[in-house]
Short mmCIF file of C-alpha atoms in Angstrom, two decimals:
data_model
loop_
_atom_site.label_atom_id
_atom_site.label_comp_id
_atom_site.label_asym_id
_atom_site.label_seq_id
_atom_site.Cartn_x
_atom_site.Cartn_y
_atom_site.Cartn_z
CA MET A 113 0.00 0.00 0.00
CA HIS A 114 2.89 2.28 0.90
CA GLU A 115 4.54 1.58 -2.45
CA ILE A 116 1.32 2.32 -4.32
CA ASN A 117 1.07 5.70 -2.61
CA ILE A 118 4.58 6.60 -3.71
CA GLU A 119 3.80 5.43 -7.24
CA GLU A 120 0.63 7.49 -7.30
CA LYS A 121 2.50 10.58 -6.16
CA VAL A 122 5.07 10.05 -8.94
CA LEU A 123 2.27 9.64 -11.49
CA HIS A 124 0.41 12.69 -10.17
CA LYS A 125 3.53 14.85 -10.48
CA ASN A 126 4.08 13.41 -13.97
CA ASP A 127 0.53 14.27 -15.03
CA GLU A 128 0.89 17.85 -13.83
CA ILE A 129 4.03 18.36 -15.94
CA ALA A 130 2.32 16.67 -18.91
CA VAL A 131 -0.58 19.13 -18.77
CA GLY A 132 1.89 22.01 -19.12
CA THR A 133 3.82 20.31 -21.91
CA ARG A 134 0.61 19.60 -23.84
CA ALA A 135 -0.42 23.24 -23.52
CA ALA A 136 2.98 24.31 -24.89
CA PHE A 137 2.70 21.90 -27.85
CA ARG A 138 -0.80 23.15 -28.67
CA LYS A 139 0.30 26.77 -28.42
CA MET A 140 3.05 26.01 -30.96
CA GLY A 141 0.62 24.18 -33.27
CA ILE A 142 2.43 20.88 -32.73
CA PHE A 143 0.55 17.57 -32.70
CA ALA A 144 2.50 15.15 -30.53
CA ILE A 145 2.13 11.38 -30.66
CA ASN A 146 3.61 8.85 -28.23
CA MET A 147 4.52 5.49 -29.80
CA VAL A 148 4.62 2.62 -27.31
CA SER A 149 5.44 -1.06 -27.81
CA SER A 150 7.75 -3.90 -26.89
CA PRO A 151 11.33 -3.66 -28.14
CA GLY A 152 11.62 -4.57 -31.79
CA SER A 153 7.99 -4.19 -32.86
CA GLY A 154 9.13 -1.86 -35.64
CA LYS A 155 8.41 1.64 -34.27
CA THR A 156 11.53 3.18 -35.79
CA SER A 157 10.89 1.48 -39.14
CA ILE A 158 7.31 2.82 -39.19
CA ILE A 159 8.66 6.34 -38.58
CA GLU A 160 11.23 5.89 -41.38
CA GLU A 161 8.52 4.73 -43.80
CA THR A 162 6.24 7.59 -42.72
CA VAL A 163 8.98 10.14 -43.42
CA LYS A 164 9.69 8.59 -46.83
CA ARG A 165 5.98 8.67 -47.72
CA PHE A 166 5.60 12.35 -46.80
CA GLY A 167 8.67 13.24 -48.88
CA PRO A 168 9.37 16.99 -48.91
CA LYS A 169 6.38 17.53 -46.60
CA ALA A 170 8.33 15.63 -43.93
CA ASP A 171 9.91 19.01 -43.16
CA GLY A 172 7.15 19.36 -40.58
CA ILE A 173 8.10 16.19 -38.69
CA ALA A 174 10.58 15.73 -35.84
CA VAL A 175 11.25 12.81 -33.56
CA ILE A 176 12.22 12.35 -29.92
CA GLU A 177 13.80 8.93 -29.40
CA GLY A 178 13.69 7.16 -26.04
CA ASP A 179 16.06 4.28 -25.32
CA GLN A 180 17.82 2.97 -22.25
CA GLU A 181 21.16 3.26 -24.02
CA THR A 182 22.72 4.22 -27.39
CA GLU A 183 21.86 6.82 -30.03
CA LEU A 184 21.32 4.16 -32.72
CA ASP A 185 17.70 5.15 -33.42
CA LYS A 186 18.47 8.86 -33.56
CA GLU A 187 21.20 8.11 -36.10
CA ARG A 188 18.77 6.07 -38.23
CA LEU A 189 16.33 8.98 -38.31
CA LEU A 190 18.94 11.64 -39.03
CA LYS A 191 19.84 9.55 -42.09
CA CYS A 192 16.21 10.00 -43.22
CA GLY A 193 16.78 13.74 -43.17
CA ILE A 194 14.56 14.69 -40.24
CA PRO A 195 15.50 16.25 -36.91
CA ALA A 196 15.83 13.72 -34.09
CA HIS A 197 16.65 14.13 -30.43
CA GLN A 198 17.74 11.19 -28.29
CA ILE A 199 16.82 10.73 -24.65
CA THR A 200 18.72 7.89 -22.99
CA THR A 201 16.91 6.84 -19.84
CA GLY A 202 19.60 4.67 -18.21
CA ARG A 203 17.84 2.46 -15.69
CA ALA A 204 14.41 4.00 -16.32
CA CYS A 205 12.08 1.79 -18.33
CA HIS A 206 9.92 4.55 -19.81
CA LEU A 207 9.95 8.20 -20.82
CA ASP A 208 8.24 10.56 -18.40
CA ALA A 209 6.80 14.05 -18.72
CA GLU A 210 9.84 15.65 -17.11
CA MET A 211 12.15 14.18 -19.76
CA ILE A 212 9.92 15.52 -22.54
CA CYS A 213 9.65 18.88 -20.81
CA SER A 214 13.45 19.02 -20.71
CA ALA A 215 13.47 18.52 -24.48
CA LEU A 216 11.09 21.47 -25.08
CA GLU A 217 13.94 23.84 -25.88
CA TRP A 218 15.09 21.49 -28.65
CA VAL A 219 11.48 21.16 -29.88
CA MET A 220 11.12 24.95 -30.07
CA GLU A 221 14.29 25.21 -32.14
CA GLN A 222 12.70 23.07 -34.89
CA ARG A 223 11.17 25.35 -37.52
CA ASN A 224 7.69 24.72 -38.98
CA LEU A 225 7.19 21.70 -36.77
CA LYS A 226 3.70 20.21 -37.12
CA LEU A 227 4.06 16.62 -36.01
CA LEU A 228 6.27 15.52 -33.12
CA ILE A 229 6.68 11.76 -32.89
CA ILE A 230 7.89 10.55 -29.51
CA GLU A 231 9.23 7.01 -29.70
CA ASN A 232 9.09 5.60 -26.20
CA VAL A 233 11.45 3.06 -24.63
CA GLY A 234 10.60 -0.46 -25.83
CA ASN A 235 8.33 -1.72 -23.08
CA MET A 236 4.72 -2.82 -23.31
CA VAL A 237 4.00 -2.18 -19.64
CA CYS A 238 5.21 0.94 -17.83
CA PRO A 239 5.07 3.62 -20.57
CA ALA A 240 1.28 3.17 -20.68
CA GLU A 241 0.98 4.91 -17.31
CA TYR A 242 3.01 8.02 -18.16
CA ASP A 243 1.30 10.89 -19.95
CA LEU A 244 3.99 12.74 -21.93
CA GLY A 245 1.78 15.64 -22.99
CA GLU A 246 0.90 13.95 -26.27
CA GLU A 247 -2.41 14.22 -28.12
CA MET A 248 -2.47 10.58 -29.09
CA MET A 249 -0.90 7.34 -27.87
CA VAL A 250 -0.10 4.79 -30.57
CA ALA A 251 0.48 1.18 -29.53
CA VAL A 252 2.44 -1.02 -31.92
CA LEU A 253 2.19 -4.81 -31.88
CA SER A 254 4.33 -6.99 -34.12
CA VAL A 255 2.66 -10.15 -35.40
CA ALA A 256 5.74 -12.05 -34.16
CA GLU A 257 4.62 -11.25 -30.59
CA GLY A 258 1.34 -13.21 -30.69
CA ASP A 259 -2.32 -12.21 -30.91
CA ASP A 260 -2.94 -12.79 -27.19
CA LYS A 261 -0.92 -9.76 -26.11
CA PRO A 262 -3.84 -7.28 -25.75
CA LEU A 263 -5.40 -9.64 -23.17
CA LYS A 264 -2.15 -10.22 -21.29
CA TYR A 265 -1.01 -6.57 -21.24
CA PRO A 266 -4.31 -4.67 -21.19
CA ALA A 267 -2.96 -1.42 -19.71
CA LEU A 268 -1.29 -0.30 -22.94
CA PHE A 269 -4.22 -1.23 -25.18
CA ASN A 270 -6.55 0.55 -22.79
CA ALA A 271 -4.47 3.73 -22.72
CA ALA A 272 -3.81 3.85 -26.48
CA ASP A 273 -5.91 5.70 -29.08
CA VAL A 274 -4.47 3.83 -32.04
CA LEU A 275 -3.13 0.31 -32.54
CA ILE A 276 -0.76 -0.53 -35.37
CA ILE A 277 -0.43 -4.26 -36.02
CA ASN A 278 2.96 -4.36 -37.72
CA LYS A 279 5.13 -6.86 -39.64
CA THR A 280 2.06 -8.38 -41.32
CA ASP A 281 4.44 -9.87 -43.92
CA LEU A 282 5.47 -12.38 -41.21
CA VAL A 283 1.89 -13.67 -40.68
CA PRO A 284 2.39 -16.77 -42.90
CA GLN A 285 5.37 -17.81 -40.73
CA THR A 286 3.47 -17.42 -37.44
CA ASN A 287 0.18 -18.53 -35.90
CA PHE A 288 -0.87 -14.87 -35.51
CA ASP A 289 -4.50 -14.25 -36.42
CA ILE A 290 -5.04 -10.57 -37.27
CA GLU A 291 -8.80 -10.72 -36.71
CA ARG A 292 -8.35 -12.37 -33.32
CA ALA A 293 -5.75 -9.76 -32.33
CA LYS A 294 -8.15 -6.97 -33.32
CA GLU A 295 -11.00 -8.61 -31.40
CA ASN A 296 -8.80 -9.00 -28.31
CA ALA A 297 -7.68 -5.38 -28.51
CA LEU A 298 -11.21 -4.03 -29.08
CA LYS A 299 -12.45 -6.10 -26.13
CA ILE A 300 -10.04 -4.08 -23.95
CA ASN A 301 -10.71 -0.75 -25.69
CA PRO A 302 -13.62 -0.53 -28.16
CA GLY A 303 -12.51 2.98 -29.21
CA LEU A 304 -9.15 1.86 -30.64
CA LYS A 305 -8.46 2.78 -34.26
CA VAL A 306 -6.56 -0.13 -35.81
CA PHE A 307 -4.09 -0.13 -38.71
CA THR A 308 -2.28 -3.15 -40.14
CA THR A 309 1.12 -2.41 -41.65
CA SER A 310 4.29 -3.93 -43.02
CA CYS A 311 7.41 -1.86 -43.56
CA THR A 312 8.72 -4.65 -45.82
CA THR A 313 5.79 -4.81 -48.27
CA GLY A 314 4.50 -1.28 -47.60
CA GLU A 315 1.03 -2.58 -46.65
CA GLY A 316 -1.04 -0.06 -44.75
CA ILE A 317 1.58 2.70 -44.67
CA ASP A 318 -0.46 4.94 -47.01
CA GLU A 319 -3.55 4.60 -44.78
CA TRP A 320 -1.51 5.40 -41.69
CA CYS A 321 0.07 8.45 -43.35
CA ALA A 322 -3.31 9.70 -44.62
CA PHE A 323 -4.61 9.41 -41.07
CA LEU A 324 -1.63 11.36 -39.69
CA ALA A 325 -2.04 14.04 -42.36
CA GLY A 326 -5.67 14.48 -41.43
CA LEU A 327 -5.08 14.97 -37.71
CA ALA A 328 -6.39 18.17 -36.21
CA ILE A 329 -5.59 20.18 -33.11
CA LYS A 330 -8.36 22.44 -31.83
CA GLY A 331 -10.07 22.41 -35.20
CA THR A 332 -6.92 23.41 -37.11
CA GLU A 333 -5.90 20.84 -39.67
CA VAL A 334 -2.28 19.81 -39.41
CA LYS A 335 -0.95 20.09 -42.95
CA ILE A 336 2.19 18.08 -43.39
CA MET B 53 17.47 11.70 -6.25
CA HIS B 54 14.64 11.09 -3.82
CA GLU B 55 13.02 8.65 -6.27
CA ILE B 56 16.27 6.70 -6.68
CA ASN B 57 16.54 6.27 -2.92
CA ILE B 58 13.05 4.82 -2.74
CA GLU B 59 13.84 2.52 -5.67
CA GLU B 60 17.02 1.35 -3.98
CA LYS B 61 15.16 0.62 -0.76
CA VAL B 62 12.60 -1.44 -2.72
CA LEU B 63 15.40 -3.35 -4.47
CA HIS B 64 17.27 -3.90 -1.21
CA LYS B 65 14.16 -5.36 0.44
CA ASN B 66 13.60 -7.50 -2.66
CA ASP B 67 17.16 -8.84 -2.53
CA GLU B 68 16.81 -9.80 1.12
CA ILE B 69 13.68 -11.84 0.40
CA ALA B 70 15.37 -13.42 -2.64
CA VAL B 71 18.28 -14.63 -0.51
CA GLY B 72 15.82 -16.50 1.72
CA THR B 73 13.90 -17.91 -1.23
CA ARG B 74 17.09 -19.14 -2.89
CA ALA B 75 18.14 -20.86 0.33
CA ALA B 76 14.74 -22.59 0.48
CA PHE B 77 14.99 -23.74 -3.15
CA ARG B 78 18.51 -25.11 -2.55
CA LYS B 79 17.42 -26.88 0.61
CA MET B 80 14.66 -28.59 -1.39
CA GLY B 81 17.09 -29.52 -4.19
CA ILE B 82 15.26 -27.28 -6.66
CA PHE B 83 17.13 -25.45 -9.42
CA ALA B 84 15.17 -22.31 -10.25
CA ILE B 85 15.53 -20.36 -13.48
CA ASN B 86 14.05 -16.94 -14.26
CA MET B 87 13.13 -16.42 -17.93
CA VAL B 88 13.02 -12.78 -18.98
CA SER B 89 12.20 -11.19 -22.33
CA SER B 90 9.88 -8.86 -24.21
CA PRO B 91 6.29 -10.05 -24.67
CA GLY B 92 6.02 -12.59 -27.43
CA SER B 93 9.64 -13.70 -27.71
CA GLY B 94 8.49 -17.30 -27.27
CA LYS B 95 9.23 -18.06 -23.59
CA THR B 96 6.10 -20.20 -23.13
CA SER B 97 6.75 -22.08 -26.38
CA ILE B 98 10.32 -22.84 -25.30
CA ILE B 99 8.98 -24.25 -22.01
CA GLU B 100 6.41 -26.35 -23.91
CA GLU B 101 9.12 -27.75 -26.21
CA THR B 102 11.40 -28.39 -23.22
CA VAL B 103 8.67 -30.38 -21.46
CA LYS B 104 7.97 -32.40 -24.63
CA ARG B 105 11.66 -33.18 -25.05
CA PHE B 106 12.04 -34.42 -21.45
CA GLY B 107 9.00 -36.65 -21.84
CA PRO B 108 8.29 -38.71 -18.70
CA LYS B 109 11.27 -37.07 -16.99
CA ALA B 110 9.33 -33.79 -17.15
CA ASP B 111 7.76 -34.98 -13.89
CA GLY B 112 10.51 -33.02 -12.16
CA ILE B 113 9.55 -29.72 -13.82
CA ALA B 114 7.07 -27.09 -12.64
CA VAL B 115 6.40 -23.57 -13.85
CA ILE B 116 5.44 -20.27 -12.23
CA GLU B 117 3.85 -17.97 -14.81
CA GLY B 118 3.96 -14.18 -14.45
CA ASP B 119 1.59 -12.01 -16.47
CA GLN B 120 -0.17 -8.73 -15.88
CA GLU B 121 -3.51 -10.37 -16.59
CA THR B 122 -5.07 -13.71 -17.63
CA GLU B 123 -4.20 -17.34 -16.91
CA LEU B 124 -3.67 -18.15 -20.59
CA ASP B 125 -0.06 -19.27 -20.16
CA LYS B 126 -0.83 -21.41 -17.12
CA GLU B 127 -3.56 -23.14 -19.14
CA ARG B 128 -1.13 -23.79 -22.02
CA LEU B 129 1.32 -25.46 -19.63
CA LEU B 130 -1.28 -27.52 -17.79
CA LYS B 131 -2.19 -28.94 -21.20
CA CYS B 132 1.45 -30.14 -21.46
CA GLY B 133 0.88 -32.14 -18.30
CA ILE B 134 3.12 -30.20 -15.92
CA PRO B 135 2.16 -28.26 -12.78
CA ALA B 136 1.83 -24.53 -13.36
CA HIS B 137 1.01 -21.68 -10.99
CA GLN B 138 -0.09 -18.28 -12.30
CA ILE B 139 0.84 -14.97 -10.68
CA THR B 140 -1.06 -12.03 -12.16
CA THR B 141 0.74 -8.81 -11.33
CA GLY B 142 -1.95 -6.28 -12.25
CA ARG B 143 -0.18 -2.94 -12.73
CA ALA B 144 3.24 -4.31 -11.81
CA CYS B 145 5.57 -4.79 -14.75
CA HIS B 146 7.72 -7.54 -13.24
CA LEU B 147 7.70 -10.37 -10.75
CA ASP B 148 9.43 -9.65 -7.44
CA ALA B 149 10.89 -11.83 -4.71
CA GLU B 150 7.85 -11.35 -2.47
CA MET B 151 5.54 -12.77 -5.14
CA ILE B 152 7.76 -15.83 -5.56
CA CYS B 153 8.05 -16.21 -1.80
CA SER B 154 4.24 -16.21 -1.61
CA ALA B 155 4.23 -19.10 -4.08
CA LEU B 156 6.61 -21.20 -1.94
CA GLU B 157 3.77 -23.17 -0.39
CA TRP B 158 2.61 -24.21 -3.87
CA VAL B 159 6.22 -25.04 -4.83
CA MET B 160 6.58 -27.27 -1.77
CA GLU B 161 3.42 -29.16 -2.68
CA GLN B 162 4.99 -30.30 -5.97
CA ARG B 163 6.53 -33.74 -5.49
CA ASN B 164 10.02 -34.61 -6.84
CA LEU B 165 10.50 -31.10 -8.16
CA LYS B 166 13.99 -30.60 -9.60
CA LEU B 167 13.61 -27.71 -12.00
CA LEU B 168 11.40 -24.69 -11.34
CA ILE B 169 10.97 -22.44 -14.36
CA ILE B 170 9.76 -18.94 -13.52
CA GLU B 171 8.41 -17.17 -16.60
CA ASN B 172 8.56 -13.46 -15.87
CA VAL B 173 6.19 -10.76 -17.13
CA GLY B 174 7.03 -9.85 -20.74
CA ASN B 175 9.32 -6.86 -20.29
CA MET B 176 12.92 -6.44 -21.36
CA VAL B 177 13.64 -3.72 -18.83
CA CYS B 178 12.44 -3.91 -15.22
CA PRO B 179 12.59 -7.66 -14.47
CA ALA B 180 16.38 -7.52 -14.91
CA GLU B 181 16.67 -5.64 -11.61
CA TYR B 182 14.65 -8.04 -9.46
CA ASP B 183 16.37 -11.11 -8.05
CA LEU B 184 13.70 -13.78 -7.57
CA GLY B 185 15.91 -16.26 -5.73
CA GLU B 186 16.77 -18.09 -8.95
CA GLU B 187 20.08 -19.77 -9.73
CA MET B 188 20.12 -18.60 -13.31
CA MET B 189 18.54 -15.81 -15.34
CA VAL B 190 17.73 -16.69 -18.95
CA ALA B 191 17.15 -13.85 -21.41
CA VAL B 192 15.17 -14.66 -24.54
CA LEU B 193 15.42 -12.55 -27.69
CA SER B 194 13.28 -13.25 -30.74
CA VAL B 195 14.95 -12.59 -34.10
CA ALA B 196 11.88 -10.51 -35.01
CA GLU B 197 13.00 -7.97 -32.40
CA GLY B 198 16.26 -6.98 -34.10
CA ASP B 199 19.93 -7.71 -33.41
CA ASP B 200 20.57 -4.27 -31.86
CA LYS B 201 18.55 -5.03 -28.71
CA PRO B 202 21.46 -6.08 -26.46
CA LEU B 203 23.04 -2.64 -27.02
CA LYS B 204 19.79 -0.74 -26.47
CA TYR B 205 18.65 -2.68 -23.39
CA PRO B 206 21.95 -3.69 -21.78
CA ALA B 207 20.62 -4.20 -18.24
CA LEU B 208 18.94 -7.52 -19.06
CA PHE B 209 21.85 -8.90 -21.08
CA ASN B 210 24.19 -7.87 -18.29
CA ALA B 211 22.12 -9.55 -15.58
CA ALA B 212 21.45 -12.76 -17.53
CA ASP B 213 23.55 -15.93 -17.40
CA VAL B 214 22.09 -17.40 -20.57
CA LEU B 215 20.75 -15.89 -23.79
CA ILE B 216 18.37 -17.82 -26.03
CA ILE B 217 18.05 -16.33 -29.51
CA ASN B 218 14.66 -17.71 -30.52
CA LYS B 219 12.48 -17.95 -33.65
CA THR B 220 15.53 -18.52 -35.85
CA ASP B 221 13.15 -19.88 -38.50
CA LEU B 222 12.13 -16.24 -39.12
CA VAL B 223 15.70 -15.10 -39.93
CA PRO B 224 15.21 -15.27 -43.75
CA GLN B 225 12.22 -12.89 -43.42
CA THR B 226 14.13 -10.34 -41.30
CA ASN B 227 17.42 -8.44 -41.40
CA PHE B 228 18.47 -10.11 -38.14
CA ASP B 229 22.12 -11.22 -38.12
CA ILE B 230 22.64 -13.94 -35.49
CA GLU B 231 26.41 -13.41 -35.32
CA ARG B 232 25.97 -9.65 -34.85
CA ALA B 233 23.37 -10.24 -32.12
CA LYS B 234 25.77 -12.59 -30.32
CA GLU B 235 28.61 -10.09 -30.66
CA ASN B 236 26.43 -7.30 -29.30
CA ALA B 237 25.30 -9.45 -26.36
CA LEU B 238 28.84 -10.65 -25.55
CA LYS B 239 30.08 -7.04 -25.68
CA ILE B 240 27.68 -6.32 -22.80
CA ASN B 241 28.36 -9.59 -20.96
CA PRO B 242 31.26 -11.77 -22.11
CA GLY B 243 30.15 -14.58 -19.75
CA LEU B 244 26.78 -15.16 -21.46
CA LYS B 245 26.08 -18.70 -22.66
CA VAL B 246 24.18 -18.40 -25.95
CA PHE B 247 21.70 -20.83 -27.53
CA THR B 248 19.89 -20.39 -30.84
CA THR B 249 16.48 -22.05 -31.02
CA SER B 250 13.31 -22.36 -33.04
CA CYS B 251 10.20 -23.95 -31.61
CA THR B 252 8.88 -24.32 -35.17
CA THR B 253 11.81 -26.29 -36.64
CA GLY B 254 13.10 -27.64 -33.32
CA GLU B 255 16.57 -26.15 -33.91
CA GLY B 256 18.68 -25.94 -30.75
CA ILE B 257 16.05 -27.37 -28.39
CA ASP B 258 18.10 -30.55 -27.80
CA GLU B 259 21.18 -28.49 -26.88
CA TRP B 260 19.13 -26.32 -24.52
CA CYS B 261 17.57 -29.39 -22.85
CA ALA B 262 20.96 -31.13 -22.51
CA PHE B 263 22.26 -27.99 -20.82
CA LEU B 264 19.28 -27.91 -18.43
CA ALA B 265 19.70 -31.60 -17.64
CA GLY B 266 23.34 -31.06 -16.76
CA LEU B 267 22.75 -28.20 -14.35
CA ALA B 268 24.16 -28.68 -10.87
CA ILE B 269 23.38 -27.23 -7.48
CA LYS B 270 26.14 -27.40 -4.89
CA GLY B 271 27.87 -30.15 -6.82
CA THR B 272 24.78 -32.36 -7.02
CA GLU B 273 23.68 -33.04 -10.55
CA VAL B 274 20.04 -32.22 -11.18
CA LYS B 275 18.65 -35.31 -12.83
CA ILE B 276 15.50 -34.59 -14.74
#
């Protein structure tokens, strides 16, 4: 009980910072999304494909990368020609609002920024509890992980607004059933918007990008 | 700084309980292993294949299953004919020593138990910090997750004694390089013993089972 109280205090403090960060993003006309998944579900690859699809319009996109160690993901994204900022969390298993708030100066230096993609630390559990000031949480599930995951890790699927079922090209090599995964996820959260994608075949990337392009903040369309 | 102190106190208390649990396991002649990985790396499938391979000798094996929700994994293992006990952690993202200690009564009820497999909550980050009283921590990495994971999540690979690189049948469909993954893991922890397995083709399962069968506690061979 004592531990829970401490945890709730930490989360309460986090939420307060997130409210301020969200207000700052909105003021700047930035739509922020928080991508959450297990390690290796393909978050970075989805961002790379998204940037490629937007082409010159990708000028309006920037990425904050969260990892325990290394700047490998930041380097991958810089190669795509978009601004990327790495947060290494050390022992921490998730990004928190304070870390994002500390990156606000970097965010404000990015010109014409419309869409800020925050790629969280690879972890299907803890990041779900930490509001980063985003407008939208996107859960990513690779088909290699199994279609039972929404039932076994409901917190993420409950907190998310969008679910991307990724690596669909691997379905023939697995016993993953896309319809069952969707059903399981919608059982947890009937409001989830679901996309199915493959960065190898390109399946679903256009739909995902069209959705991103159509996102609005306070009635203002985000044109990217 | 304040948060770190609290975390260290929690870990210190955990370690104290783990010392007692380990002593109890040793006294009972039980070799306990703690399997840690991201969700969906194939931990449960590896246990199923292990049980099948041991055949009638699998009498000496029992499993404690950790998940945030559901008893799906316990049910899978009961179908294999071995005793399984489910711990659902709710919001907690890892098993801790107290949870395992609470399962000791169940453990003691299992007759002729030689090998206790603890399947942790699917999470590559936090479980690495929590000693459960095991003799050996086994990290599992699916090839679908990418060969850069040991560098990005070093804590687990540093804490583990064994690394199983699983789902090798999917290598042709990915850009995973087994040798690079091994190199990356051994850079973090040169003492890691590495197995490569596939529960689909059966690759490496014999080697893994031979290793398990040969495990010793205090000089006494564990015969399973």
